[in-house]
Amino acid sequence: MKKKIMIVDDEPDIIFAVKIDLEELFPDFEIMSTGSGKECLDLLEKNKNPELILLDIMMPDMNGWELYDKIKNNSSWRNIPIVFLTARTDKIAKNNGEFLAEDFIEKPYEQEDFKKRLNKILNRK
Amino acid sequence: MFKVNLRLKSILITVFLILIPLAFANFYLTFQMQESIKENTMNNLELLAYTTGNEIEKTIEDHINKISVLSNNPVLKDNNASKSDKLIQLNTTQNFYKIFDDITLTDTNGNVIVSTTYNYQDEWKTNQWFQETLQGNITVSDAHVLPSPFKVIMIFLSPVFNDNDEIIGVVSGQIDLKNIWDITDNIKIENTGFVYLINNDEKILAHPNKDLIFSKIDEDEHLSTKMIDDTGSFMHSNENGTDIIYGYSSILGNTIYKNRGSWKLIVAQDSDEVLSNVALLQIQIVYVAILFIIILIIVGFIFSRSFIKPIHKLEKGMQEVSKGNLDHKVQIKSKDELKYLGDSFNKMTKELKSVSEGLKNRTEEVEKLLQQKDEFIGQLGHDLKTPLVPITTLLPKIKNKVDDPELSKYVEIISQNFRYIKDLVINTLKLAEINSSNIELSLEKLNLKELVNEVINYNKILFDKKSINIENNIDYQIDVYVDKLRIKEVCNNLLINSFKFMEQGGSIFVNSKKSNGFVTVSIKDTGIGMTMEQIDNIFNIFYKADPSRHELDSSGLGLSISKRIVEKHNGKIWAESSGIGKGATFYFTLPLNLDE
C-alpha cells in the first residue's frame, strides 16, 4: 500500500496545481484530494490514513480550524502531521497556525521551499 | 490643606489689621490718661495741702490771737494787780479755750510771775523767743520737744504793755501739737494718701504714724530740694521704687521764721493708687479685646467660608476633570466673581466633554475604518493570492512542453509578467500589512551570524549563477532580539538587491559592529554603485534605481518594506556609496539581546 498525502481545499484549481506539484516532488506517495472538511473526515473514517494532511483555512461550511480540531480530537488521527496551506497571512492566523500545526505555508509558495518543508516533516517519520 | 492656610491668613490679617491700630490707640490713650490723672492729682494734692495748710495757719493764728488778747488784759497790764488775780485771768483763758497746756506770765527778766502749770526759771532768759518778744513783737516758737513725758509743743508769746507802752512782762501760751493732728489725721485720701507736717528742720510734727513724730524725714529722699515754692506738687520715687505724688504748702513762714523758712504741710499719695482706675480700665480693655478677637475669629471663619468654599469647589471640580469625569458640575452660589468663575469652569468642562466625545466618536469611526480596511486587505489578499498558485505551478509545465519557438517566446513573456505581478501582489500586501498599526513583531533571541547564514544558504543557487562570493564576517557572539521571519526578509531583500546590481564574479561582504544596545550590520557589494540621488531615494516606495533596467525584475517595494521592518525594531537603515562603479554598502541596526 502506497503511502498517502491528503490535501483539503475548496478551490479545484488549487487542488489541481498542488496535486501536480506533489506528484512531481513525492512520486512514491499517493495524493488524495478533498474539497471540503466533510469529505476529508469521510476519507479518514474509511481508514485512509495519510502520512500528512495539507489544510486550507478559508473554506465554507467547515473552515480549517474546525477541521483541525476534529482531527486532533480523534485518537486514531491525532498523530497525523498537519500543515496549513493558506493565503491568509494575518498575524492571528500565523500565530495560531504555527502553534497548532507542523508548519504553516503561505500561498503562493516557491517550489524549493515547499519541497524542503514537506520533506522535513515526512522524513521525520 | 490649602484651605486652612487661606482661612488662617484671612483671619490673621483681619485680626491684626484691626487689633494693631486698636492696641496703639489703647496705649496712647491710656498713656495720655495717666499723665492727665497724674497732673490732676498733683493739682488736687497741692490744693489740699494749701487748704489744709491754711486751716492750720488759721488755727495757729487763732491761738496767737488768744494770747495776744490775753496780753491786753487790764489785770495783767496793771502793775498793782495781785498775782492771784492775774492767775485767775490766766486760768480763765486756759479753761475757756481748753487748748493751752500752760499759760505763763513772766517779767522782763524771765522770772515767772504766775503760771497755770509750770514754774520755769532760767529757761526764759536765754530763750530766743523770749528775747524776741521783749522787742515788742508777738512771737511764735518753732515746734520743739519736751522729753518726759514726750511731747511736741509750740509756744505763743505776747508782750504785756503798761499804760505807758512800756513792756512789763510776757505772756506765753503753750499748746501741744497734738491739737494739729486732729486736722491732719482726719484727712484720708483713699488708701495710700495721707497728710503730714514738717518744720524747717525737717522734723515731722504731724503724721499718721505717731512713731515718726519729731523724727527727721528721710534725708536720702531730698524732698526739701523739691519744695522751694510756697505751694507746689511733684512726683518722686522712694527707695522701694514706688512713685509718690506730693502736694505741699508752706505755712507759718513769716510767723515763726521771719520768712527764713517755713513749715511744710505735705500731702502724699502713691501714684499707683491714683492710676489704679486707669489700670483697671486697661484690664477691661484687654478683656474686651480678647472678646473682640474671638468674635473676629468667628466672623473671620464665617466670612472666609464665603470664598474658601467656592475655591474648594473649584479645586474639587478640577480634580474630577483630571480624573476624567467631565460631567462634574461646579455649583457656586455666591453673588460675586467666584460665581462667574464657577460658571465659566462648567462651560469649559462642557466644551471639553463635547470635544472629547467628538474625538472619541471620530476615533471609533477611524478605528472602524481601519478595521474595515484590514479586513478588506485580508480578503483582497486572499482573493489575489489564491489564483497565483495554479499559475505558478502550471506555467513552468507549459514552458517545458512547448517546442514551437514562437509559442515558447509567448510563454516566456507571460512568465516574466506573471512573476512581476506576483511579486507586486505579494509585496504590496506585505507593505499594507506592515503599515497597518496592528502589526506586532514576535521577538526572540537569535544568533545574528546563523540568521544571516540561513538567508545566504537559501539564495546560494542564485548567487552561484553570477559566481558571486559572499563572506559572512559577523561576530559569532552577537545575539539579537528580533522577529526572525521579518529580519530574514530584510537580509534577503538587501542581498538580492546587491545581487541585482552586480556583474559576474563580484563579492559581498557582511560585517557587524556592536555599539550600546544595538548592532550595525553592513552589506557591502562590489556592484555598480549609486549616485547621491539614488542614495536619497532608494528606500522610497516604487523607486527603481535604474529605470533603464528590465522593469519586471523588481517591484520597487522590497527596500521600503525592509525599512519599515527595521524601523519597527527601533533600528535605522541607510545606504552609502563612493559613486558609480565603486560599489555600495547598505547598513541597518538591530537591537541586541540584553539578557547577558
XYZ file of C-alpha atoms in Angstrom:
721
model
C 0.000 0.000 0.000
C 1.373 3.270 -1.058
C 1.834 5.979 1.472
C -0.578 8.860 1.100
C -0.619 12.619 1.306
C -4.008 14.292 1.650
C -4.864 17.787 0.532
C -8.039 19.673 1.552
C -9.060 22.830 -0.319
C -12.341 24.191 -1.674
C -10.700 25.628 -4.838
C -10.489 22.944 -7.563
C -7.730 24.838 -9.382
C -5.604 24.848 -6.241
C -6.088 21.121 -5.854
C -5.186 20.614 -9.480
C -1.950 22.610 -9.182
C -0.817 21.336 -5.803
C -1.544 17.751 -6.832
C 0.733 18.188 -9.814
C 3.468 19.632 -7.625
C 3.148 16.906 -5.013
C 3.154 14.135 -7.618
C 6.331 15.548 -9.032
C 8.012 16.073 -5.677
C 6.927 12.863 -3.978
C 6.450 10.234 -6.691
C 6.352 7.467 -4.105
C 3.232 8.846 -2.500
C -0.393 8.605 -3.486
C -2.040 12.037 -3.445
C -5.601 12.173 -2.108
C -7.648 15.312 -2.551
C -10.863 16.503 -0.917
C -12.871 19.623 -1.490
C -14.264 20.087 1.999
C -13.841 19.189 5.623
C -16.679 16.706 5.430
C -15.113 14.807 2.554
C -11.832 14.722 4.443
C -13.420 13.236 7.530
C -15.245 10.659 5.391
C -11.990 9.512 3.900
C -10.337 9.317 7.273
C -13.239 7.235 8.545
C -12.554 4.762 5.819
C -9.132 4.236 7.336
C -7.337 6.016 4.610
C -4.834 7.493 6.996
C -2.308 9.694 5.199
C 1.219 10.482 6.274
C 0.466 14.185 6.014
C -2.549 16.441 5.589
C -2.375 19.828 3.858
C -5.220 22.055 5.050
C -6.610 25.218 3.573
C -8.050 27.565 6.178
C -10.663 29.578 4.337
C -13.328 27.085 3.340
C -17.106 27.384 3.520
C -19.151 25.136 5.835
C -16.206 23.905 7.878
C -13.040 26.040 7.974
C -9.523 24.822 8.569
C -9.565 25.424 12.337
C -12.668 23.384 12.876
C -11.367 20.554 10.760
C -8.087 20.665 12.635
C -9.988 20.378 15.911
C -11.968 17.385 14.747
C -8.889 15.574 13.502
C -6.839 16.204 16.612
C -9.652 15.151 18.927
C -9.824 11.740 17.362
C -7.374 9.305 18.905
C -6.788 7.422 15.635
C -5.916 10.532 13.686
C -4.250 12.626 16.377
C -0.750 11.815 15.329
C -1.111 12.706 11.682
C 1.046 15.803 10.977
C -0.996 18.736 9.664
C 0.301 21.595 7.555
C -1.802 24.680 6.883
C -1.604 25.863 3.311
C -3.323 29.212 3.071
C -3.475 32.666 1.542
C -4.210 34.150 4.944
C -1.162 35.918 6.312
C -2.678 37.906 9.124
C -0.951 37.709 12.431
C -3.593 35.710 14.234
C -3.701 33.028 11.607
C 0.073 32.830 11.576
C 0.464 32.585 15.334
C -2.248 30.046 15.752
C -1.167 28.093 12.712
C 2.454 27.872 13.734
C 1.462 26.890 17.201
C -1.009 24.237 16.252
C 0.363 22.719 13.099
C 3.614 21.206 11.988
C 4.011 24.034 9.551
C 2.264 26.986 8.028
C 2.889 27.538 4.336
C 1.679 30.653 2.564
C 0.143 30.656 -0.865
C 1.667 31.137 -3.333
C 4.683 29.057 -2.382
C 8.050 28.614 -4.051
C 8.741 25.078 -5.220
C 12.065 24.723 -3.467
C 10.741 25.959 -0.163
C 7.645 23.776 -0.442
C 9.741 20.679 -1.100
C 12.138 21.363 1.769
C 9.446 21.884 4.340
C 7.383 18.844 3.438
C 10.498 16.684 3.249
C 11.413 17.684 6.728
C 8.111 16.500 8.080
C 7.858 13.312 6.072
C 11.419 12.262 6.796
C 10.908 12.673 10.491
C 8.562 9.750 10.481
C -4.969 71.535 53.211
C -4.505 74.808 51.402
C -7.898 75.933 52.550
C -6.611 76.018 56.109
C -3.815 78.336 55.171
C -6.048 80.658 53.251
C -8.549 80.798 56.027
C -5.870 81.309 58.612
C -4.324 84.040 56.555
C -7.554 85.893 56.091
C -8.392 85.656 59.771
C -4.919 86.691 60.848
C -4.990 89.639 58.502
C -8.383 90.735 59.745
C -7.393 90.359 63.345
C -4.094 92.137 63.008
C -5.362 94.907 60.810
C -7.959 95.724 63.375
C -6.106 94.923 66.544
C -2.844 96.640 65.886
C -4.336 100.093 65.458
C -6.560 99.383 68.413
C -3.599 98.396 70.519
C -1.759 101.506 69.543
C -4.781 103.627 70.264
C -5.189 101.901 73.576
C -1.623 102.505 74.655
C -1.632 106.061 73.510
C -4.889 106.877 75.172
C -4.057 105.216 78.448
C -0.742 106.971 78.491
C -2.443 110.306 77.961
C -4.966 109.425 80.582
C -2.301 108.553 83.068
C -0.480 111.758 82.501
C -3.671 113.667 82.818
C -4.624 111.927 86.008
C -1.205 112.451 87.486
C -1.359 116.092 86.722
C -4.841 116.307 88.103
C -3.812 114.547 91.236
C -0.838 116.756 91.675
C -3.051 119.766 91.366
C -5.536 118.290 93.762
C -2.954 117.373 96.312
C -1.423 120.765 96.051
C -4.801 122.312 96.588
C -5.454 120.041 99.520
C -2.090 120.911 101.005
C -2.858 124.550 100.524
C -6.270 124.436 102.112
C -5.127 122.214 104.922
C -2.142 124.400 105.486
C -4.387 127.398 105.503
C -6.572 125.763 108.054
C -3.607 125.047 110.275
C -2.288 128.543 109.863
C -5.677 129.938 110.709
C -5.848 127.774 113.760
C -2.406 128.831 114.871
C -3.220 132.422 114.221
C -6.326 131.973 116.197
C -4.302 130.691 119.107
C -1.854 133.574 118.755
C -4.760 135.895 118.899
C -5.957 134.411 122.107
C -2.627 135.048 123.745
C -2.485 138.450 122.219
C -5.876 139.316 123.613
C -4.839 137.945 126.953
C -1.783 140.119 126.931
C -4.058 143.133 126.682
C -5.978 142.089 129.697
C -6.131 145.129 132.020
C -5.464 142.998 135.042
C -2.207 141.849 133.579
C -1.345 145.340 132.492
C -1.884 146.605 135.976
C 1.317 146.514 137.936
C -0.588 146.739 141.138
C -2.878 143.841 140.496
C -2.257 140.845 142.669
C -0.666 137.650 141.465
C -3.708 135.627 142.198
C -5.869 137.987 140.198
C -3.536 137.655 137.340
C -3.534 133.879 137.731
C -7.265 133.915 137.631
C -7.106 135.608 134.246
C -4.626 133.082 133.010
C -6.719 130.172 134.230
C -9.887 131.644 132.819
C -8.344 131.844 129.425
C -6.871 128.390 129.651
C -10.101 126.864 130.866
C -12.143 128.706 128.328
C -10.165 127.684 125.312
C -9.031 124.349 126.590
C -6.147 124.146 124.175
C -3.299 125.597 126.126
C -1.306 123.222 128.239
C 0.107 126.096 130.085
C -0.113 129.861 130.228
C 2.694 131.659 131.963
C 3.284 135.259 132.804
C 6.845 136.338 133.245
C 8.522 139.625 133.949
C 11.005 141.157 131.641
C 13.813 139.259 133.303
C 12.236 135.993 132.593
C 11.128 135.336 136.074
C 7.840 133.609 136.295
C 5.204 135.779 137.910
C 2.354 133.353 137.631
C 1.833 130.195 135.657
C -1.031 127.861 135.247
C 1.166 124.747 135.278
C 4.855 125.438 135.028
C 7.397 127.145 137.125
C 10.364 127.743 134.892
C 13.167 129.980 135.880
C 16.332 130.085 133.919
C 14.938 128.867 130.767
C 13.191 132.078 129.979
C 16.106 134.427 129.980
C 18.038 132.639 127.288
C 15.051 131.697 125.280
C 15.357 133.326 121.897
C 11.706 133.751 121.540
C 11.518 135.457 124.891
C 14.161 137.866 123.804
C 12.279 138.434 120.593
C 9.131 139.195 122.435
C 10.915 141.659 124.624
C 11.483 143.612 121.453
C 7.789 144.216 121.463
C 6.704 141.510 118.945
C 4.326 138.668 119.239
C 6.451 135.629 118.739
C 5.659 132.090 117.833
C 8.093 129.380 118.637
C 9.037 126.571 116.398
C 7.852 123.200 117.482
C 10.111 121.614 119.993
C 10.095 118.572 122.123
C 9.715 118.045 125.820
C 11.347 114.810 126.854
C 9.223 113.472 129.662
C 6.583 112.909 129.045
C 7.393 113.071 125.366
C 5.521 115.999 123.932
C 5.888 118.237 120.927
C 4.833 121.739 121.730
C 4.890 125.264 120.473
C 4.657 128.485 122.424
C 2.989 131.721 121.613
C 4.450 134.740 123.352
C 2.990 138.179 123.580
C 4.431 141.212 125.346
C 2.408 142.921 128.014
C 2.458 146.709 127.855
C 1.548 149.053 130.654
C -0.442 152.127 130.061
C 2.719 153.943 129.166
C 3.509 151.455 126.440
C 6.333 150.021 128.423
C 6.853 146.253 128.363
C 6.300 144.961 131.779
C 6.086 141.304 131.056
C 5.436 138.435 128.623
C 2.505 136.128 128.379
C 3.148 132.796 126.832
C 0.812 130.030 125.971
C 1.904 126.524 125.182
C -0.018 124.125 123.106
C 0.589 120.502 122.344
C 0.928 119.946 118.660
C -1.437 117.060 119.112
C -4.113 119.618 118.533
C -2.990 119.966 114.995
C -3.157 116.232 114.496
C -6.888 116.436 114.619
C -6.765 118.357 111.431
C -4.157 116.333 109.645
C -5.165 112.858 110.770
C -8.707 113.281 109.599
C -7.625 113.783 106.076
C -7.629 110.437 104.387
C -7.177 110.142 100.707
C -8.277 106.764 99.547
C -5.883 104.141 100.899
C -2.418 105.436 100.450
C -2.895 109.178 100.660
C -2.067 110.993 103.897
C -1.004 114.303 105.269
C 1.988 115.208 107.345
C 3.624 118.309 108.629
C 7.292 119.156 108.947
C 9.094 122.116 110.325
C 12.011 123.905 108.778
C 14.449 121.401 110.233
C 12.576 118.640 108.527
C 11.271 117.267 111.781
C 7.931 115.613 111.476
C 5.322 117.416 113.507
C 2.213 115.579 112.398
C 1.903 112.153 110.748
C -0.488 109.234 110.738
C 2.352 107.075 112.066
C 2.881 108.513 115.530
C 6.197 106.761 115.910
C 7.631 109.155 113.422
C 6.770 112.286 115.360
C 9.761 114.565 115.671
C 11.967 112.265 113.665
C 13.590 113.682 110.638
C 12.136 112.814 107.291
C 14.330 110.569 105.216
C 17.372 112.577 104.298
C 18.139 110.409 101.317
C 14.953 111.429 99.682
C 15.989 115.061 99.315
C 12.413 116.113 99.341
C 13.187 119.534 100.604
C 15.052 120.378 97.471
C 11.829 119.929 95.602
C 9.757 122.144 97.837
C 11.122 125.536 97.066
C 7.951 127.400 96.247
C 5.196 128.383 98.571
C 2.983 125.702 97.185
C 3.544 123.097 94.623
C 3.427 119.458 93.676
C 5.852 116.916 92.361
C 6.432 113.222 91.849
C 9.161 111.253 93.452
C 10.276 107.629 93.578
C 11.032 106.407 97.042
C 13.657 103.840 97.966
C 11.272 100.965 97.180
C 10.750 102.261 93.724
C 7.200 103.409 94.372
C 6.189 106.600 92.688
C 4.616 109.025 95.095
C 2.779 112.195 94.240
C 3.308 115.074 96.632
C 1.444 118.286 97.142
C 2.834 120.792 99.629
C 2.117 124.157 101.104
C 4.377 126.347 103.164
C 2.858 127.737 106.315
C 3.835 129.979 109.174
C 6.938 131.026 107.358
C 6.645 134.605 108.422
C 5.095 133.875 111.760
C 7.750 131.529 113.002
C 10.826 132.100 110.881
C 10.519 135.664 109.788
C 10.410 134.326 106.239
C 13.628 132.484 106.534
C 11.938 129.193 106.435
C 8.598 127.636 106.960
C 6.719 124.608 107.966
C 5.559 122.412 105.153
C 2.231 120.771 105.040
C 2.657 117.804 102.747
C 0.066 115.578 101.153
C 1.350 112.348 99.653
C -0.263 109.568 97.672
C 1.004 106.522 95.792
C 0.670 107.221 92.125
C -0.259 103.592 91.570
C -3.365 104.109 93.591
C -4.227 107.178 91.659
C -3.684 105.383 88.434
C -5.404 102.280 89.654
C -8.504 103.249 87.807
C -6.576 103.503 84.642
C -5.009 100.129 85.286
C -8.460 98.749 85.838
C -9.605 100.325 82.637
C -6.700 98.781 80.785
C -7.568 95.358 82.102
C -11.125 95.870 80.994
C -9.897 96.889 77.593
C -7.804 93.721 77.405
C -10.894 91.651 78.222
C -12.851 93.470 75.590
C -10.023 92.976 73.142
C -9.950 89.253 73.803
C -13.666 89.082 73.335
C -13.234 91.088 70.201
C -10.582 88.742 68.899
C -12.825 85.762 69.493
C -15.643 87.474 67.674
C -13.280 88.411 64.850
C -12.065 84.864 64.550
C -15.592 83.582 64.367
C -16.534 86.274 61.899
C -13.350 85.557 60.015
C -14.255 81.898 59.767
C -17.717 82.659 58.575
C -16.515 85.301 56.183
C -13.738 83.194 54.772
C -16.184 80.401 54.156
C -17.781 82.568 51.564
C -14.728 82.442 49.425
C -12.929 79.348 50.671
C -15.875 77.131 49.900
C -16.134 78.188 46.264
C -12.389 77.841 45.829
C -12.573 74.405 47.312
C -15.441 73.538 44.999
C -13.389 74.691 42.043
C -10.437 72.629 43.184
C -12.627 69.583 43.520
C -14.015 70.274 40.095
C -10.548 70.296 38.619
C -9.653 67.072 40.392
C -12.738 65.420 38.971
C -11.910 66.602 35.475
C -8.352 65.379 35.697
C -9.734 62.023 36.778
C -11.661 62.037 33.555
C -15.089 62.888 34.913
C -16.304 65.610 32.585
C -19.884 65.527 33.839
C -18.979 67.083 37.154
C -20.608 70.455 37.635
C -19.364 73.133 39.989
C -22.125 74.860 41.923
C -21.088 78.227 43.250
C -23.959 80.211 44.562
C -22.252 83.339 45.858
C -23.206 86.503 44.031
C -19.720 87.568 43.077
C -16.900 86.914 40.671
C -16.474 83.425 42.052
C -19.875 82.526 40.682
C -18.719 83.605 37.218
C -15.592 81.557 37.719
C -17.710 78.546 38.549
C -19.964 79.097 35.560
C -17.002 79.535 33.235
C -15.479 76.383 34.600
C -18.680 74.463 33.900
C -18.841 75.864 30.395
C -15.265 74.805 29.878
C -15.837 71.253 31.025
C -18.980 71.063 28.899
C -16.954 72.107 25.886
C -14.160 69.701 26.817
C -16.712 66.940 27.119
C -18.219 67.568 23.729
C -14.771 67.825 22.185
C -13.701 64.668 23.921
C -16.824 62.867 22.788
C -16.354 64.173 19.310
C -12.842 62.833 19.382
C -13.995 59.533 20.765
C -16.558 59.208 18.008
C -14.016 60.159 15.406
C -11.555 57.679 16.830
C -14.171 54.963 16.847
C -15.022 55.805 13.261
C -11.394 55.775 12.264
C -10.751 52.531 14.048
C -13.772 51.023 12.389
C -12.496 52.208 9.055
C -9.055 50.809 9.765
C -10.615 47.562 10.770
C -12.630 47.531 7.592
C -9.509 48.321 5.644
C -7.625 45.452 7.257
C -10.480 43.095 6.581
C -10.667 44.315 3.031
C -6.962 43.810 2.550
C -7.168 40.421 4.222
C -9.970 39.370 1.918
C -8.382 41.018 -1.089
C -5.096 39.407 -0.226
C -6.649 36.032 -0.107
C -8.519 36.547 -3.341
C -5.426 37.854 -5.121
C -3.076 35.178 -3.881
C -5.212 32.130 -4.428
C -5.185 32.306 -8.231
C -1.427 32.748 -8.182
C -0.946 29.137 -7.049
C -2.187 27.258 -10.089
C -0.495 29.710 -12.431
C 2.810 29.335 -10.551
C 2.596 25.580 -10.820
C 1.340 25.293 -14.376
C 3.233 27.949 -16.297
C 6.597 26.187 -15.974
C 4.922 22.978 -17.035
C 3.678 24.659 -20.200
C 7.072 26.191 -20.828
C 8.691 22.777 -20.639
C 6.247 21.248 -23.057
C 6.296 23.962 -25.775
C 8.532 23.254 -28.722
C 7.420 25.889 -31.074
C 9.878 28.788 -30.700
C 7.250 31.437 -31.260
C 4.941 29.903 -28.662
C 7.950 29.497 -26.449
C 8.602 33.202 -26.675
C 4.978 33.988 -25.829
C 5.145 31.730 -22.800
C 8.386 33.372 -21.700
C 6.833 36.844 -21.847
C 3.764 35.596 -19.988
C 6.021 34.048 -17.312
C 8.024 37.226 -16.814
C 4.957 39.380 -16.498
C 3.372 36.872 -14.213
C 6.458 36.903 -11.973
C 6.212 40.678 -11.840
C 2.553 40.679 -10.891
C 3.131 38.000 -8.304
C 5.965 39.974 -6.769
C 3.914 43.140 -6.791
C 0.871 41.495 -5.249
C 2.822 39.795 -2.516
C 4.953 42.815 -1.662
C 2.100 45.294 -1.805
C 0.134 43.142 0.556
C 3.177 42.872 2.770
C 3.627 46.631 2.803
C -0.028 47.162 3.595
C 0.260 44.671 6.395
C 3.358 46.335 7.808
C 1.880 49.812 7.601
C -1.185 48.705 9.459
C -0.978 49.723 13.061
C -1.988 46.312 14.209
C 1.290 44.780 13.244
C 3.177 43.032 16.002
C 6.672 41.727 15.980
C 7.277 38.334 17.564
C 10.669 38.984 19.096
C 13.098 36.301 20.176
C 16.753 35.893 20.946
C 18.627 34.789 17.842
C 22.229 34.405 16.851
C 22.884 37.007 14.170
C 25.520 35.082 12.253
C 23.329 31.991 11.987
C 20.350 34.059 10.902
C 22.296 35.646 8.084
C 23.760 32.290 7.117
C 20.276 30.859 6.661
C 19.422 33.627 4.228
C 22.694 33.217 2.386
C 22.157 29.467 2.032
C 18.619 29.971 0.849
C 19.898 32.108 -2.012
C 23.003 30.030 -2.778
C 21.827 28.754 -6.118
C 21.012 32.288 -7.252
C 24.393 33.679 -6.311
C 26.173 30.793 -7.932
C 24.580 31.831 -11.233
C 26.684 35.000 -11.235
C 29.590 33.368 -9.422
C 29.227 35.844 -6.636
C 31.143 35.161 -3.460
C 29.546 36.008 -0.096
C 31.535 36.368 3.089
C 29.739 36.308 6.419
C 32.108 38.058 8.846
C 29.557 38.713 11.530
C 30.831 38.286 15.078
C 29.532 34.857 16.067
C 28.992 36.032 19.644
C 26.331 38.574 18.787
C 22.755 37.707 19.746
C 19.908 39.920 18.630
C 16.347 40.301 19.854
C 14.268 40.407 16.673
C 11.371 38.995 14.674
C 13.025 36.088 12.862
C 10.946 35.939 9.696
C 10.910 39.648 9.149
C 14.613 40.235 9.680
C 15.363 37.325 7.389
C 13.217 39.127 4.869
C 15.292 42.289 5.332
C 18.546 40.394 4.819
C 17.057 38.673 1.845
C 15.946 41.944 0.314
C 19.323 43.565 0.745
C 21.287 40.594 -0.558
C 19.025 40.225 -3.600
C 19.282 43.958 -4.169
C 23.080 43.821 -4.138
C 22.958 40.786 -6.403
C 20.832 42.644 -8.943
C 23.329 45.442 -9.318
C 26.459 43.281 -9.589
C 28.208 41.816 -12.561
C 29.769 38.408 -12.791
C 32.301 37.399 -10.172
C 31.766 40.091 -7.562
C 31.846 39.785 -3.784
C 29.517 40.639 -0.969
C 30.927 41.231 2.496
C 28.663 41.088 5.514
C 30.019 42.633 8.728
C 28.841 43.615 12.193
C 29.739 46.333 14.650
C 28.449 46.450 18.194
C 27.536 49.661 19.997
C 25.430 50.306 23.056
C 22.281 48.204 22.821
C 22.479 47.836 19.028
C 24.490 46.114 16.322
C 25.139 47.700 12.929
C 25.122 45.185 10.074
C 26.803 46.180 6.819
C 26.308 44.530 3.463
C 28.960 45.728 1.103
C 28.979 44.787 -2.569
C 31.313 45.323 -5.478
C 28.483 46.256 -7.761
C 27.839 49.275 -9.914
C 27.407 51.688 -7.023
C 24.900 54.545 -6.605
C 24.663 58.275 -7.189
C 23.725 60.710 -4.450
C 20.251 60.987 -5.882
C 19.808 57.246 -5.829
C 21.073 57.025 -2.250
C 18.496 59.626 -1.173
C 15.565 57.899 -2.803
C 16.366 54.265 -2.716
C 14.096 53.439 0.220
C 11.108 55.189 -1.289
C 8.182 53.137 -2.471
C 8.279 52.124 -6.134
C 11.603 53.921 -6.671
C 13.778 51.950 -9.075
C 17.445 52.777 -9.075
C 17.890 52.084 -12.724
C 14.861 52.946 -14.843
C 16.555 51.506 -17.882
C 16.695 48.050 -16.382
C 14.067 45.493 -17.012
C 11.123 46.883 -15.177
C 9.837 43.454 -14.489
C 12.732 42.454 -12.315
C 11.622 44.252 -9.260
C 8.521 45.788 -7.828
C 10.439 48.563 -6.101
C 8.849 47.677 -2.767
C 11.466 45.440 -1.244
C 13.632 48.149 0.290
C 10.603 50.111 1.576
C 9.391 47.000 3.315
C 12.844 46.415 4.762
C 12.949 49.976 6.030
C 9.618 49.596 7.736
C 10.669 46.353 9.363
C 13.967 47.768 10.663
C 12.212 50.876 11.978
C 9.656 48.753 13.770
C 12.616 47.255 15.610
C 13.689 50.806 16.552
C 16.625 50.492 14.213
C 17.904 52.553 11.305
C 18.656 51.633 7.713
C 20.709 53.600 5.188
C 22.974 53.236 2.185
C 26.357 54.627 1.217
C 28.310 54.577 -1.991
C 31.504 56.237 -3.172
C 29.951 56.643 -6.579
C 29.148 54.906 -9.813
C 31.374 51.899 -10.371
C 32.558 51.854 -6.792
C 30.073 49.519 -5.183
C 27.593 50.226 -2.446
C 27.164 49.403 1.224
C 23.843 49.011 2.973
C 23.688 49.434 6.748
C 20.991 48.591 9.219
C 20.874 48.466 13.024
C 19.170 45.844 15.164
C 18.554 45.660 18.913
C 20.896 43.384 20.808
C 19.601 40.725 23.105
C 20.157 42.216 26.546
C 19.852 39.162 28.776
C 23.549 38.893 29.356
